[in-house]
Amino acid sequence: MELLDGFQAALSPENLLYAVIGAILGTLIGVLPGIGPTAGIAVLIPLTTVVPPAGAIIMMAAIYYGAMYGGSTTAIVANIPGEATSVITALDGYELAKKGRAGPALAVAAISSFVAGSISLVGLSVFAPALARWALEFGPPEYFALLMVAFSLVITLSGRTLLKGVASAALGMLVALIGVDAYSGGTRLTFGIDAVSAGLNYVAIIIGLFAVGEVLFNVEKDVKRIYEMAVTRWLPTRHDLKESAAPALRSSVTGFFLGLLPGCTPVVSTMIAYDVERRVSKRGKNFGKGEIAGVAAAEGANNAAVSGGFVPLFALGIPSGATMAVLLGAFMIYGIQPGPRMFTEHPDILWALIASMYIGNVVLLILNLPLVGIWARLAKIPFPALAGLIVVFSIIGAYSVRNSMFDVWVMLIFGVVGYLMRKLEIPLAPLVLAAVLAQLVESSLRQSLATSHGAYTIFFTRPISAVLMIAAIVLIVRGVWVYVRNPERKSAVLEDVD
């Protein structure tokens, strides 16, 4: 009954307009490298003070899940992830684009996103209270163990480039340590430079590695690139849809349940769901080489994780990541405190928001699917022209995160790093994933050890964390064993991001 009332409110001309505006803005934010939903929502918060609470929150939520849709576009067409979760989409999407199949890849990404959004929204509206109670079982030890599983996947996915993959991840962890220690207040690896004390923004790192690095790498290549290849088809074939259906469904479920866990970001959810799908799929060995099912799995997982992340926000008042934290601030600006009481004190706004997400999901499919041909045509733009645009948008994206020229320099430096890593055939994704997750690992580890008075046994005495730690150890041992037994085994899906 509450959901029906929510639909009635969400379908009002005013709120419907806010949902459409948010979906369009979110798609554009996702397409532009580096801006991301967090920065987009943060910038718009002051502008929404003249908008009614329900309309403002509906628009900001639409920006979030709209960015998940849009982030796949440049990741597929030009190997430039619009935001962090699109790194996984780029693995197969860009390979498909190089084969002239950018259109089908974009279409499958949109369809998988729609399927994932629909499934996860049903879970959000029907099972939220029970699932939120289960999420309460996760404390720092469980989060640390879960993140260890994510890090172990870097090893297993590196395949025959295991040593390079581990080195890449180690560099990412080192980068994440730069700045002020949140616990002691001391600085680490800053070399006395004040600007470095705030740390290196991982968005600037991602833009540099993928956007600037891609431009530098392609400038010197006198070969036929994606931009000179014919796009043979705009829409997916029946075979493409058949191959993508099961992965989209499975990854949607996996992404949603992982998204329920406070602190489990869409990056973690997408990576784990992608690896699960790679293992269960009959064509898993082709993931990372241009497999349409890989695109469906990545996009399904990241969109489902977004809806899952609303559960702890609504039911517990706990944000699952930076974007949810910004949304939490937006709620509080309007005097709304997310948590158990929200269902009784502000049911009108809560259910209107949930209903608007159903509507926004349909709006995004309508906006994205007919435009597949237009997005795919980006692949036909001559590289010299596109390279200039990429650099300009990259500079804008890196600067806009913290309005800092320092982030622009970080982007340019990591552009050179990305170029050199491509030349040396070192995988980029482990570096990015480690840089994003390392601070969460450190925080969870320190909190766990503070609770146990320094006893590492806490990770094996709690049932959930023990299961996850054992799973991480098994994955690490298996990855090393596969590498030792057959170094040339081509099971890697992260070894070639370029």
GROMACS .gro file of C-alpha atoms in nm:
model
  498
    1MET     CA    1   0.000   0.000   0.000
    2GLU     CA    2   0.282   0.240   0.090
    3LEU     CA    3   0.453   0.169  -0.243
    4LEU     CA    4   0.132   0.248  -0.432
    5ASP     CA    5   0.109   0.580  -0.248
    6GLY     CA    6   0.473   0.636  -0.336
    7PHE     CA    7   0.400   0.580  -0.706
    8GLN     CA    8   0.116   0.830  -0.685
    9ALA     CA    9   0.355   1.090  -0.546
   10ALA     CA   10   0.642   1.001  -0.780
   11LEU     CA   11   0.419   1.020  -1.089
   12SER     CA   12   0.313   1.376  -1.012
   13PRO     CA   13   0.435   1.606  -1.293
   14GLU     CA   14   0.676   1.787  -1.063
   15ASN     CA   15   0.846   1.481  -0.914
   16LEU     CA   16   0.849   1.303  -1.250
   17LEU     CA   17   1.032   1.602  -1.397
   18TYR     CA   18   1.291   1.591  -1.118
   19ALA     CA   19   1.347   1.219  -1.180
   20VAL     CA   20   1.398   1.275  -1.554
   21ILE     CA   21   1.633   1.569  -1.496
   22GLY     CA   22   1.834   1.366  -1.247
   23ALA     CA   23   1.854   1.067  -1.483
   24ILE     CA   24   1.979   1.285  -1.770
   25LEU     CA   25   2.233   1.468  -1.551
   26GLY     CA   26   2.349   1.139  -1.402
   27THR     CA   27   2.404   0.987  -1.745
   28LEU     CA   28   2.609   1.288  -1.855
   29ILE     CA   29   2.810   1.282  -1.530
   30GLY     CA   30   2.878   0.912  -1.584
   31VAL     CA   31   2.994   0.970  -1.941
   32LEU     CA   32   3.237   1.247  -1.846
   33PRO     CA   33   3.550   1.091  -1.692
   34GLY     CA   34   3.625   1.180  -1.334
   35ILE     CA   35   3.321   1.378  -1.225
   36GLY     CA   36   3.127   1.086  -1.079
   37PRO     CA   37   2.799   1.080  -0.885
   38THR     CA   38   2.954   1.193  -0.556
   39ALA     CA   39   3.084   1.521  -0.698
   40GLY     CA   40   2.768   1.567  -0.908
   41ILE     CA   41   2.535   1.535  -0.611
   42ALA     CA   42   2.757   1.747  -0.386
   43VAL     CA   43   2.758   2.030  -0.640
   44LEU     CA   44   2.379   2.019  -0.674
   45ILE     CA   45   2.293   2.014  -0.303
   46PRO     CA   46   2.301   2.397  -0.266
   47LEU     CA   47   2.083   2.431  -0.577
   48THR     CA   48   1.813   2.203  -0.435
   49THR     CA   49   1.738   2.419  -0.132
   50VAL     CA   50   1.460   2.586  -0.331
   51VAL     CA   51   1.313   2.249  -0.428
   52PRO     CA   52   1.070   2.052  -0.205
   53PRO     CA   53   1.243   1.778  -0.002
   54ALA     CA   54   1.089   1.487  -0.194
   55GLY     CA   55   1.176   1.638  -0.534
   56ALA     CA   56   1.532   1.724  -0.435
   57ILE     CA   57   1.608   1.378  -0.295
   58ILE     CA   58   1.444   1.209  -0.596
   59MET     CA   59   1.664   1.412  -0.831
   60MET     CA   60   1.986   1.340  -0.641
   61ALA     CA   61   1.912   0.967  -0.622
   62ALA     CA   62   1.842   0.968  -0.998
   63ILE     CA   63   2.182   1.129  -1.055
   64TYR     CA   64   2.343   0.841  -0.865
   65TYR     CA   65   2.192   0.550  -1.054
   66GLY     CA   66   2.201   0.749  -1.378
   67ALA     CA   67   2.578   0.780  -1.341
   68MET     CA   68   2.598   0.401  -1.312
   69TYR     CA   69   2.434   0.377  -1.656
   70GLY     CA   70   2.644   0.651  -1.816
   71GLY     CA   71   2.977   0.534  -1.674
   72SER     CA   72   2.983   0.237  -1.909
   73THR     CA   73   2.973   0.446  -2.227
   74THR     CA   74   3.328   0.580  -2.244
   75ALA     CA   75   3.456   0.265  -2.073
   76ILE     CA   76   3.329   0.058  -2.367
   77VAL     CA   77   3.397   0.301  -2.649
   78ALA     CA   78   3.738   0.438  -2.548
   79ASN     CA   79   3.858   0.236  -2.244
   80ILE     CA   80   3.805   0.540  -2.023
   81PRO     CA   81   3.588   0.449  -1.721
   82GLY     CA   82   3.345   0.727  -1.633
   83GLU     CA   83   3.367   0.617  -1.270
   84ALA     CA   84   3.543   0.348  -1.067
   85THR     CA   85   3.298   0.061  -1.118
   86SER     CA   86   3.327   0.099  -1.495
   87VAL     CA   87   3.686  -0.029  -1.477
   88ILE     CA   88   3.540  -0.381  -1.475
   89THR     CA   89   3.303  -0.303  -1.765
   90ALA     CA   90   3.598  -0.181  -1.974
   91LEU     CA   91   3.768  -0.521  -1.955
   92ASP     CA   92   3.530  -0.683  -2.203
   93GLY     CA   93   3.351  -0.376  -2.339
   94TYR     CA   94   3.657  -0.216  -2.489
   95GLU     CA   95   3.770  -0.543  -2.646
   96LEU     CA   96   3.427  -0.572  -2.809
   97ALA     CA   97   3.452  -0.215  -2.933
   98LYS     CA   98   3.788  -0.289  -3.095
   99LYS     CA   99   3.612  -0.566  -3.285
  100GLY     CA  100   3.353  -0.320  -3.416
  101ARG     CA  101   3.088  -0.431  -3.164
  102ALA     CA  102   3.060  -0.118  -2.953
  103GLY     CA  103   2.687  -0.095  -3.032
  104PRO     CA  104   2.590  -0.441  -2.899
  105ALA     CA  105   2.812  -0.390  -2.594
  106LEU     CA  106   2.643  -0.059  -2.510
  107ALA     CA  107   2.298  -0.207  -2.566
  108VAL     CA  108   2.369  -0.509  -2.344
  109ALA     CA  109   2.509  -0.275  -2.078
  110ALA     CA  110   2.186  -0.072  -2.082
  111ILE     CA  111   1.962  -0.381  -2.078
  112SER     CA  112   2.162  -0.548  -1.800
  113SER     CA  113   2.151  -0.228  -1.597
  114PHE     CA  114   1.774  -0.214  -1.638
  115VAL     CA  115   1.731  -0.579  -1.536
  116ALA     CA  116   1.958  -0.535  -1.235
  117GLY     CA  117   1.786  -0.215  -1.132
  118SER     CA  118   1.442  -0.376  -1.152
  119ILE     CA  119   1.541  -0.687  -0.956
  120SER     CA  120   1.726  -0.497  -0.687
  121LEU     CA  121   1.444  -0.246  -0.643
  122VAL     CA  122   1.204  -0.532  -0.573
  123GLY     CA  123   1.450  -0.652  -0.309
  124LEU     CA  124   1.479  -0.300  -0.168
  125SER     CA  125   1.105  -0.247  -0.134
  126VAL     CA  126   1.007  -0.597  -0.020
  127PHE     CA  127   1.296  -0.740   0.182
  128ALA     CA  128   1.468  -0.427   0.317
  129PRO     CA  129   1.383  -0.468   0.691
  130ALA     CA  130   1.493  -0.833   0.714
  131LEU     CA  131   1.805  -0.783   0.505
  132ALA     CA  132   1.901  -0.475   0.704
  133ARG     CA  133   1.889  -0.681   1.027
  134TRP     CA  134   2.126  -0.934   0.868
  135ALA     CA  135   2.364  -0.656   0.766
  136LEU     CA  136   2.393  -0.558   1.133
  137GLU     CA  137   2.596  -0.877   1.187
  138PHE     CA  138   2.885  -0.721   0.995
  139GLY     CA  139   3.143  -0.548   1.209
  140PRO     CA  140   3.503  -0.443   1.133
  141PRO     CA  141   3.636  -0.804   1.132
  142GLU     CA  142   3.375  -0.908   0.875
  143TYR     CA  143   3.451  -0.608   0.654
  144PHE     CA  144   3.823  -0.678   0.670
  145ALA     CA  145   3.765  -1.041   0.574
  146LEU     CA  146   3.538  -0.940   0.286
  147LEU     CA  147   3.799  -0.696   0.158
  148MET     CA  148   4.060  -0.971   0.181
  149VAL     CA  149   3.840  -1.175  -0.052
  150ALA     CA  150   3.835  -0.878  -0.291
  151PHE     CA  151   4.213  -0.846  -0.277
  152SER     CA  152   4.258  -1.220  -0.330
  153LEU     CA  153   4.062  -1.187  -0.652
  154VAL     CA  154   4.334  -0.957  -0.785
  155ILE     CA  155   4.574  -1.249  -0.755
  156THR     CA  156   4.344  -1.507  -0.909
  157LEU     CA  157   4.246  -1.277  -1.194
  158SER     CA  158   4.606  -1.190  -1.281
  159GLY     CA  159   4.660  -1.540  -1.421
  160ARG     CA  160   4.987  -1.574  -1.612
  161THR     CA  161   5.082  -1.217  -1.516
  162LEU     CA  162   5.059  -1.297  -1.145
  163LEU     CA  163   5.379  -1.125  -1.040
  164LYS     CA  164   5.298  -0.814  -1.240
  165GLY     CA  165   4.945  -0.812  -1.100
  166VAL     CA  166   5.071  -0.835  -0.742
  167ALA     CA  167   5.326  -0.558  -0.809
  168SER     CA  168   5.050  -0.340  -0.955
  169ALA     CA  169   4.829  -0.398  -0.648
  170ALA     CA  170   5.122  -0.325  -0.416
  171LEU     CA  171   5.178   0.008  -0.591
  172GLY     CA  172   4.808   0.089  -0.548
  173MET     CA  173   4.826   0.016  -0.175
  174LEU     CA  174   5.139   0.231  -0.143
  175VAL     CA  175   4.964   0.520  -0.316
  176ALA     CA  176   4.666   0.486  -0.079
  177LEU     CA  177   4.892   0.525   0.226
  178ILE     CA  178   5.007   0.872   0.122
  179GLY     CA  179   4.867   1.149   0.343
  180VAL     CA  180   4.761   1.186   0.705
  181ASP     CA  181   4.719   0.879   0.923
  182ALA     CA  182   4.359   0.896   1.044
  183TYR     CA  183   4.450   0.733   1.376
  184SER     CA  184   4.780   0.890   1.480
  185GLY     CA  185   4.745   1.221   1.296
  186GLY     CA  186   5.095   1.187   1.155
  187THR     CA  187   5.182   1.222   0.789
  188ARG     CA  188   5.299   0.933   0.571
  189LEU     CA  189   5.509   0.947   0.255
  190THR     CA  190   5.445   1.320   0.206
  191PHE     CA  191   5.817   1.421   0.197
  192GLY     CA  192   5.726   1.750   0.361
  193ILE     CA  193   5.496   1.863   0.079
  194ASP     CA  194   5.182   2.019   0.229
  195ALA     CA  195   4.965   1.953  -0.076
  196VAL     CA  196   5.031   1.581  -0.045
  197SER     CA  197   4.904   1.572   0.315
  198ALA     CA  198   4.544   1.544   0.195
  199GLY     CA  199   4.634   1.226   0.008
  200LEU     CA  200   4.606   1.139  -0.358
  201ASN     CA  201   4.251   1.138  -0.487
  202TYR     CA  202   4.176   0.802  -0.649
  203VAL     CA  203   3.950   0.967  -0.907
  204ALA     CA  204   4.247   1.166  -1.040
  205ILE     CA  205   4.451   0.844  -1.037
  206ILE     CA  206   4.186   0.658  -1.239
  207ILE     CA  207   4.157   0.939  -1.494
  208GLY     CA  208   4.533   0.954  -1.535
  209LEU     CA  209   4.586   0.580  -1.570
  210PHE     CA  210   4.305   0.520  -1.816
  211ALA     CA  211   4.235   0.846  -1.999
  212VAL     CA  212   4.573   1.019  -2.024
  213GLY     CA  213   4.761   0.688  -2.033
  214GLU     CA  214   4.540   0.567  -2.319
  215VAL     CA  215   4.606   0.885  -2.518
  216LEU     CA  216   4.984   0.865  -2.468
  217PHE     CA  217   4.991   0.498  -2.558
  218ASN     CA  218   4.790   0.545  -2.877
  219VAL     CA  219   4.972   0.857  -2.995
  220GLU     CA  220   5.289   0.660  -3.070
  221LYS     CA  221   5.112   0.363  -3.229
  222ASP     CA  222   5.099   0.363  -3.606
  223VAL     CA  223   4.840   0.088  -3.623
  224LYS     CA  224   4.471   0.057  -3.693
  225ARG     CA  225   4.292   0.161  -3.375
  226ILE     CA  226   3.933   0.135  -3.264
  227TYR     CA  227   3.860   0.485  -3.391
  228GLU     CA  228   3.941   0.376  -3.746
  229MET     CA  229   3.744   0.054  -3.736
  230ALA     CA  230   3.398   0.006  -3.876
  231VAL     CA  231   3.111  -0.036  -3.634
  232THR     CA  232   2.934  -0.331  -3.791
  233ARG     CA  233   2.612  -0.343  -3.590
  234TRP     CA  234   2.426  -0.113  -3.352
  235LEU     CA  235   2.202  -0.360  -3.169
  236PRO     CA  236   2.277  -0.699  -3.008
  237THR     CA  237   2.185  -1.022  -3.183
  238ARG     CA  238   1.953  -1.282  -3.037
  239HIS     CA  239   2.263  -1.485  -2.951
  240ASP     CA  240   2.409  -1.186  -2.760
  241LEU     CA  241   2.091  -1.152  -2.556
  242LYS     CA  242   2.084  -1.524  -2.484
  243GLU     CA  243   2.447  -1.523  -2.370
  244SER     CA  244   2.387  -1.218  -2.149
  245ALA     CA  245   2.058  -1.313  -1.981
  246ALA     CA  246   2.186  -1.552  -1.713
  247PRO     CA  247   2.497  -1.345  -1.625
  248ALA     CA  248   2.283  -1.032  -1.587
  249LEU     CA  249   2.043  -1.212  -1.353
  250ARG     CA  250   2.310  -1.382  -1.144
  251SER     CA  251   2.527  -1.074  -1.108
  252SER     CA  252   2.221  -0.867  -1.015
  253VAL     CA  253   2.149  -1.094  -0.720
  254THR     CA  254   2.515  -1.106  -0.614
  255GLY     CA  255   2.560  -0.730  -0.648
  256PHE     CA  256   2.243  -0.654  -0.453
  257PHE     CA  257   2.332  -0.872  -0.155
  258LEU     CA  258   2.686  -0.737  -0.144
  259GLY     CA  259   2.549  -0.384  -0.172
  260LEU     CA  260   2.350  -0.442   0.146
  261LEU     CA  261   2.668  -0.445   0.353
  262PRO     CA  262   2.756  -0.099   0.488
  263GLY     CA  263   3.104  -0.016   0.362
  264CYS     CA  264   3.091  -0.262   0.073
  265THR     CA  265   3.117  -0.017  -0.217
  266PRO     CA  266   2.989  -0.087  -0.569
  267VAL     CA  267   3.354  -0.132  -0.673
  268VAL     CA  268   3.392  -0.429  -0.438
  269SER     CA  269   3.050  -0.568  -0.528
  270THR     CA  270   3.117  -0.544  -0.901
  271MET     CA  271   3.459  -0.706  -0.878
  272ILE     CA  272   3.336  -1.000  -0.670
  273ALA     CA  273   3.024  -1.053  -0.883
  274TYR     CA  274   3.232  -1.041  -1.202
  275ASP     CA  275   3.471  -1.303  -1.067
  276VAL     CA  276   3.183  -1.525  -0.953
  277GLU     CA  277   3.031  -1.506  -1.300
  278ARG     CA  278   3.367  -1.581  -1.462
  279ARG     CA  279   3.388  -1.899  -1.256
  280VAL     CA  280   3.034  -2.027  -1.315
  281SER     CA  281   3.003  -1.930  -1.682
  282LYS     CA  282   3.074  -2.186  -1.952
  283ARG     CA  283   3.265  -1.914  -2.137
  284GLY     CA  284   3.440  -1.779  -1.829
  285LYS     CA  285   3.784  -1.837  -1.981
  286ASN     CA  286   3.699  -1.574  -2.244
  287PHE     CA  287   3.617  -1.302  -1.992
  288GLY     CA  288   3.844  -1.003  -2.045
  289LYS     CA  289   3.890  -1.084  -2.414
  290GLY     CA  290   3.567  -0.936  -2.545
  291GLU     CA  291   3.291  -1.152  -2.394
  292ILE     CA  292   2.944  -0.994  -2.406
  293ALA     CA  293   2.849  -1.184  -2.088
  294GLY     CA  294   3.131  -1.003  -1.906
  295VAL     CA  295   2.974  -0.667  -1.987
  296ALA     CA  296   2.634  -0.791  -1.867
  297ALA     CA  297   2.784  -0.922  -1.541
  298ALA     CA  298   2.974  -0.603  -1.460
  299GLU     CA  299   2.686  -0.368  -1.537
  300GLY     CA  300   2.432  -0.587  -1.360
  301ALA     CA  301   2.642  -0.599  -1.045
  302ASN     CA  302   2.721  -0.229  -1.015
  303ASN     CA  303   2.361  -0.117  -1.071
  304ALA     CA  304   2.223  -0.375  -0.829
  305ALA     CA  305   2.481  -0.272  -0.567
  306VAL     CA  306   2.354   0.086  -0.586
  307SER     CA  307   1.999  -0.018  -0.494
  308GLY     CA  308   2.133  -0.254  -0.229
  309GLY     CA  309   2.327   0.035  -0.077
  310PHE     CA  310   2.003   0.221  -0.008
  311VAL     CA  311   1.892  -0.052   0.235
  312PRO     CA  312   2.142   0.023   0.515
  313LEU     CA  313   2.097   0.395   0.447
  314PHE     CA  314   1.718   0.381   0.485
  315ALA     CA  315   1.693   0.117   0.758
  316LEU     CA  316   2.005   0.189   0.964
  317GLY     CA  317   2.114   0.539   0.867
  318ILE     CA  318   2.453   0.395   0.764
  319PRO     CA  319   2.598   0.508   0.427
  320SER     CA  320   2.769   0.234   0.226
  321GLY     CA  321   3.011   0.470   0.055
  322ALA     CA  322   3.100   0.828  -0.031
  323THR     CA  323   2.798   0.891  -0.253
  324MET     CA  324   2.558   0.754   0.007
  325ALA     CA  325   2.728   0.974   0.266
  326VAL     CA  326   2.656   1.279   0.049
  327LEU     CA  327   2.293   1.165   0.015
  328LEU     CA  328   2.277   1.123   0.393
  329GLY     CA  329   2.387   1.484   0.427
  330ALA     CA  330   2.117   1.589   0.181
  331PHE     CA  331   1.853   1.408   0.387
  332MET     CA  332   1.969   1.583   0.703
  333ILE     CA  333   1.960   1.925   0.538
  334TYR     CA  334   1.586   1.874   0.509
  335GLY     CA  335   1.556   1.753   0.868
  336ILE     CA  336   1.520   1.386   0.770
  337GLN     CA  337   1.727   1.137   0.967
  338PRO     CA  338   1.759   0.805   0.779
  339GLY     CA  339   1.720   0.506   1.008
  340PRO     CA  340   1.452   0.281   1.157
  341ARG     CA  341   1.225   0.576   1.238
  342MET     CA  342   1.226   0.696   0.879
  343PHE     CA  343   0.968   0.430   0.789
  344THR     CA  344   0.724   0.578   1.041
  345GLU     CA  345   0.817   0.947   1.051
  346HIS     CA  346   0.870   1.014   0.678
  347PRO     CA  347   0.701   0.729   0.489
  348ASP     CA  348   0.572   0.967   0.221
  349ILE     CA  349   0.921   1.078   0.116
  350LEU     CA  350   1.073   0.731   0.158
  351TRP     CA  351   0.821   0.547  -0.058
  352ALA     CA  352   0.805   0.828  -0.314
  353LEU     CA  353   1.182   0.796  -0.353
  354ILE     CA  354   1.167   0.417  -0.391
  355ALA     CA  355   0.883   0.446  -0.646
  356SER     CA  356   1.077   0.714  -0.837
  357MET     CA  357   1.367   0.471  -0.868
  358TYR     CA  358   1.140   0.227  -1.054
  359ILE     CA  359   1.036   0.509  -1.283
  360GLY     CA  360   1.392   0.637  -1.325
  361ASN     CA  361   1.507   0.289  -1.423
  362VAL     CA  362   1.259   0.287  -1.710
  363VAL     CA  363   1.351   0.644  -1.806
  364LEU     CA  364   1.719   0.550  -1.826
  365LEU     CA  365   1.646   0.252  -2.050
  366ILE     CA  366   1.439   0.477  -2.279
  367LEU     CA  367   1.716   0.737  -2.282
  368ASN     CA  368   2.006   0.499  -2.337
  369LEU     CA  369   1.886   0.219  -2.563
  370PRO     CA  370   1.772   0.436  -2.859
  371LEU     CA  371   2.098   0.633  -2.832
  372VAL     CA  372   2.322   0.327  -2.867
  373GLY     CA  373   2.399   0.420  -3.227
  374ILE     CA  374   2.499   0.773  -3.128
  375TRP     CA  375   2.725   0.654  -2.846
  376ALA     CA  376   2.879   0.388  -3.069
  377ARG     CA  377   2.958   0.652  -3.333
  378LEU     CA  378   3.207   0.795  -3.086
  379ALA     CA  379   3.423   0.501  -3.189
  380LYS     CA  380   3.444   0.645  -3.540
  381ILE     CA  381   3.576   0.986  -3.437
  382PRO     CA  382   3.935   1.028  -3.564
  383PHE     CA  383   4.173   0.966  -3.280
  384PRO     CA  384   4.358   1.302  -3.297
  385ALA     CA  385   4.028   1.488  -3.247
  386LEU     CA  386   3.906   1.253  -2.975
  387ALA     CA  387   4.241   1.261  -2.793
  388GLY     CA  388   4.216   1.638  -2.749
  389LEU     CA  389   3.863   1.611  -2.611
  390ILE     CA  390   3.969   1.332  -2.376
  391VAL     CA  391   4.251   1.542  -2.231
  392VAL     CA  392   4.028   1.848  -2.187
  393PHE     CA  393   3.750   1.654  -2.013
  394SER     CA  394   4.006   1.471  -1.803
  395ILE     CA  395   4.156   1.795  -1.675
  396ILE     CA  396   3.807   1.929  -1.596
  397GLY     CA  397   3.710   1.604  -1.425
  398ALA     CA  398   4.026   1.584  -1.213
  399TYR     CA  399   4.004   1.950  -1.110
  400SER     CA  400   3.632   1.938  -1.024
  401VAL     CA  401   3.667   1.669  -0.757
  402ARG     CA  402   3.835   1.899  -0.502
  403ASN     CA  403   3.882   2.218  -0.706
  404SER     CA  404   4.255   2.158  -0.685
  405MET     CA  405   4.528   2.193  -0.944
  406PHE     CA  406   4.726   1.943  -0.740
  407ASP     CA  407   4.480   1.674  -0.852
  408VAL     CA  408   4.542   1.774  -1.213
  409TRP     CA  409   4.917   1.720  -1.164
  410VAL     CA  410   4.844   1.385  -0.999
  411MET     CA  411   4.634   1.290  -1.301
  412LEU     CA  412   4.913   1.384  -1.542
  413ILE     CA  413   5.177   1.195  -1.342
  414PHE     CA  414   4.963   0.883  -1.332
  415GLY     CA  415   4.897   0.928  -1.702
  416VAL     CA  416   5.269   0.871  -1.755
  417VAL     CA  417   5.258   0.580  -1.509
  418GLY     CA  418   4.968   0.429  -1.702
  419TYR     CA  419   5.156   0.469  -2.029
  420LEU     CA  420   5.465   0.296  -1.890
  421MET     CA  421   5.257   0.015  -1.741
  422ARG     CA  422   5.096  -0.046  -2.079
  423LYS     CA  423   5.438  -0.055  -2.242
  424LEU     CA  424   5.558  -0.308  -1.985
  425GLU     CA  425   5.230  -0.506  -2.005
  426ILE     CA  426   5.155  -0.455  -1.636
  427PRO     CA  427   4.781  -0.474  -1.559
  428LEU     CA  428   4.622  -0.147  -1.448
  429ALA     CA  429   4.308  -0.273  -1.274
  430PRO     CA  430   4.487  -0.420  -0.967
  431LEU     CA  431   4.647  -0.080  -0.900
  432VAL     CA  432   4.312   0.099  -0.921
  433LEU     CA  433   4.127  -0.153  -0.707
  434ALA     CA  434   4.401  -0.156  -0.443
  435ALA     CA  435   4.413   0.224  -0.431
  436VAL     CA  436   4.036   0.240  -0.379
  437LEU     CA  437   4.016  -0.040  -0.120
  438ALA     CA  438   4.339   0.000   0.078
  439GLN     CA  439   4.209   0.266   0.317
  440LEU     CA  440   3.901   0.055   0.392
  441VAL     CA  441   4.126  -0.243   0.464
  442GLU     CA  442   4.348  -0.040   0.696
  443SER     CA  443   4.051   0.108   0.881
  444SER     CA  444   3.879  -0.229   0.928
  445LEU     CA  445   4.205  -0.393   1.040
  446ARG     CA  446   4.282  -0.129   1.300
  447GLN     CA  447   3.928  -0.126   1.437
  448SER     CA  448   3.929  -0.506   1.461
  449LEU     CA  449   4.265  -0.517   1.642
  450ALA     CA  450   4.154  -0.240   1.879
  451THR     CA  451   3.847  -0.449   1.966
  452SER     CA  452   4.052  -0.766   2.022
  453HIS     CA  453   4.341  -0.588   2.200
  454GLY     CA  454   4.580  -0.682   1.921
  455ALA     CA  455   4.473  -1.045   1.879
  456TYR     CA  456   4.456  -1.149   1.513
  457THR     CA  457   4.248  -1.451   1.612
  458ILE     CA  458   3.940  -1.228   1.603
  459PHE     CA  459   3.919  -1.289   1.227
  460PHE     CA  460   3.883  -1.664   1.283
  461THR     CA  461   3.670  -1.675   1.597
  462ARG     CA  462   3.372  -1.493   1.445
  463PRO     CA  463   3.176  -1.723   1.209
  464ILE     CA  464   3.119  -1.485   0.916
  465SER     CA  465   3.471  -1.341   0.914
  466ALA     CA  466   3.620  -1.689   0.954
  467VAL     CA  467   3.436  -1.818   0.646
  468LEU     CA  468   3.542  -1.516   0.443
  469MET     CA  469   3.906  -1.536   0.557
  470ILE     CA  470   3.922  -1.905   0.469
  471ALA     CA  471   3.771  -1.825   0.128
  472ALA     CA  472   4.036  -1.556   0.073
  473ILE     CA  473   4.317  -1.794   0.168
  474VAL     CA  474   4.180  -2.065  -0.061
  475LEU     CA  475   4.160  -1.819  -0.352
  476ILE     CA  476   4.516  -1.699  -0.293
  477VAL     CA  477   4.657  -2.051  -0.268
  478ARG     CA  478   4.466  -2.159  -0.579
  479GLY     CA  479   4.591  -1.859  -0.775
  480VAL     CA  480   4.953  -1.925  -0.680
  481TRP     CA  481   4.912  -2.298  -0.752
  482VAL     CA  482   4.771  -2.232  -1.099
  483TYR     CA  483   5.057  -1.995  -1.172
  484VAL     CA  484   5.325  -2.237  -1.052
  485ARG     CA  485   5.179  -2.534  -1.234
  486ASN     CA  486   5.110  -2.352  -1.560
  487PRO     CA  487   5.250  -1.998  -1.589
  488GLU     CA  488   5.122  -1.968  -1.946
  489ARG     CA  489   4.762  -2.043  -1.852
  490LYS     CA  490   4.547  -1.770  -2.002
  491SER     CA  491   4.289  -1.738  -1.730
  492ALA     CA  492   4.363  -1.372  -1.675
  493VAL     CA  493   4.095  -1.116  -1.732
  494LEU     CA  494   4.280  -0.819  -1.588
  495GLU     CA  495   4.609  -0.855  -1.771
  496ASP     CA  496   4.510  -0.642  -2.070
  497VAL     CA  497   4.304  -0.337  -1.993
  498ASP     CA  498   4.436  -0.157  -2.296
   0.00000   0.00000   0.00000
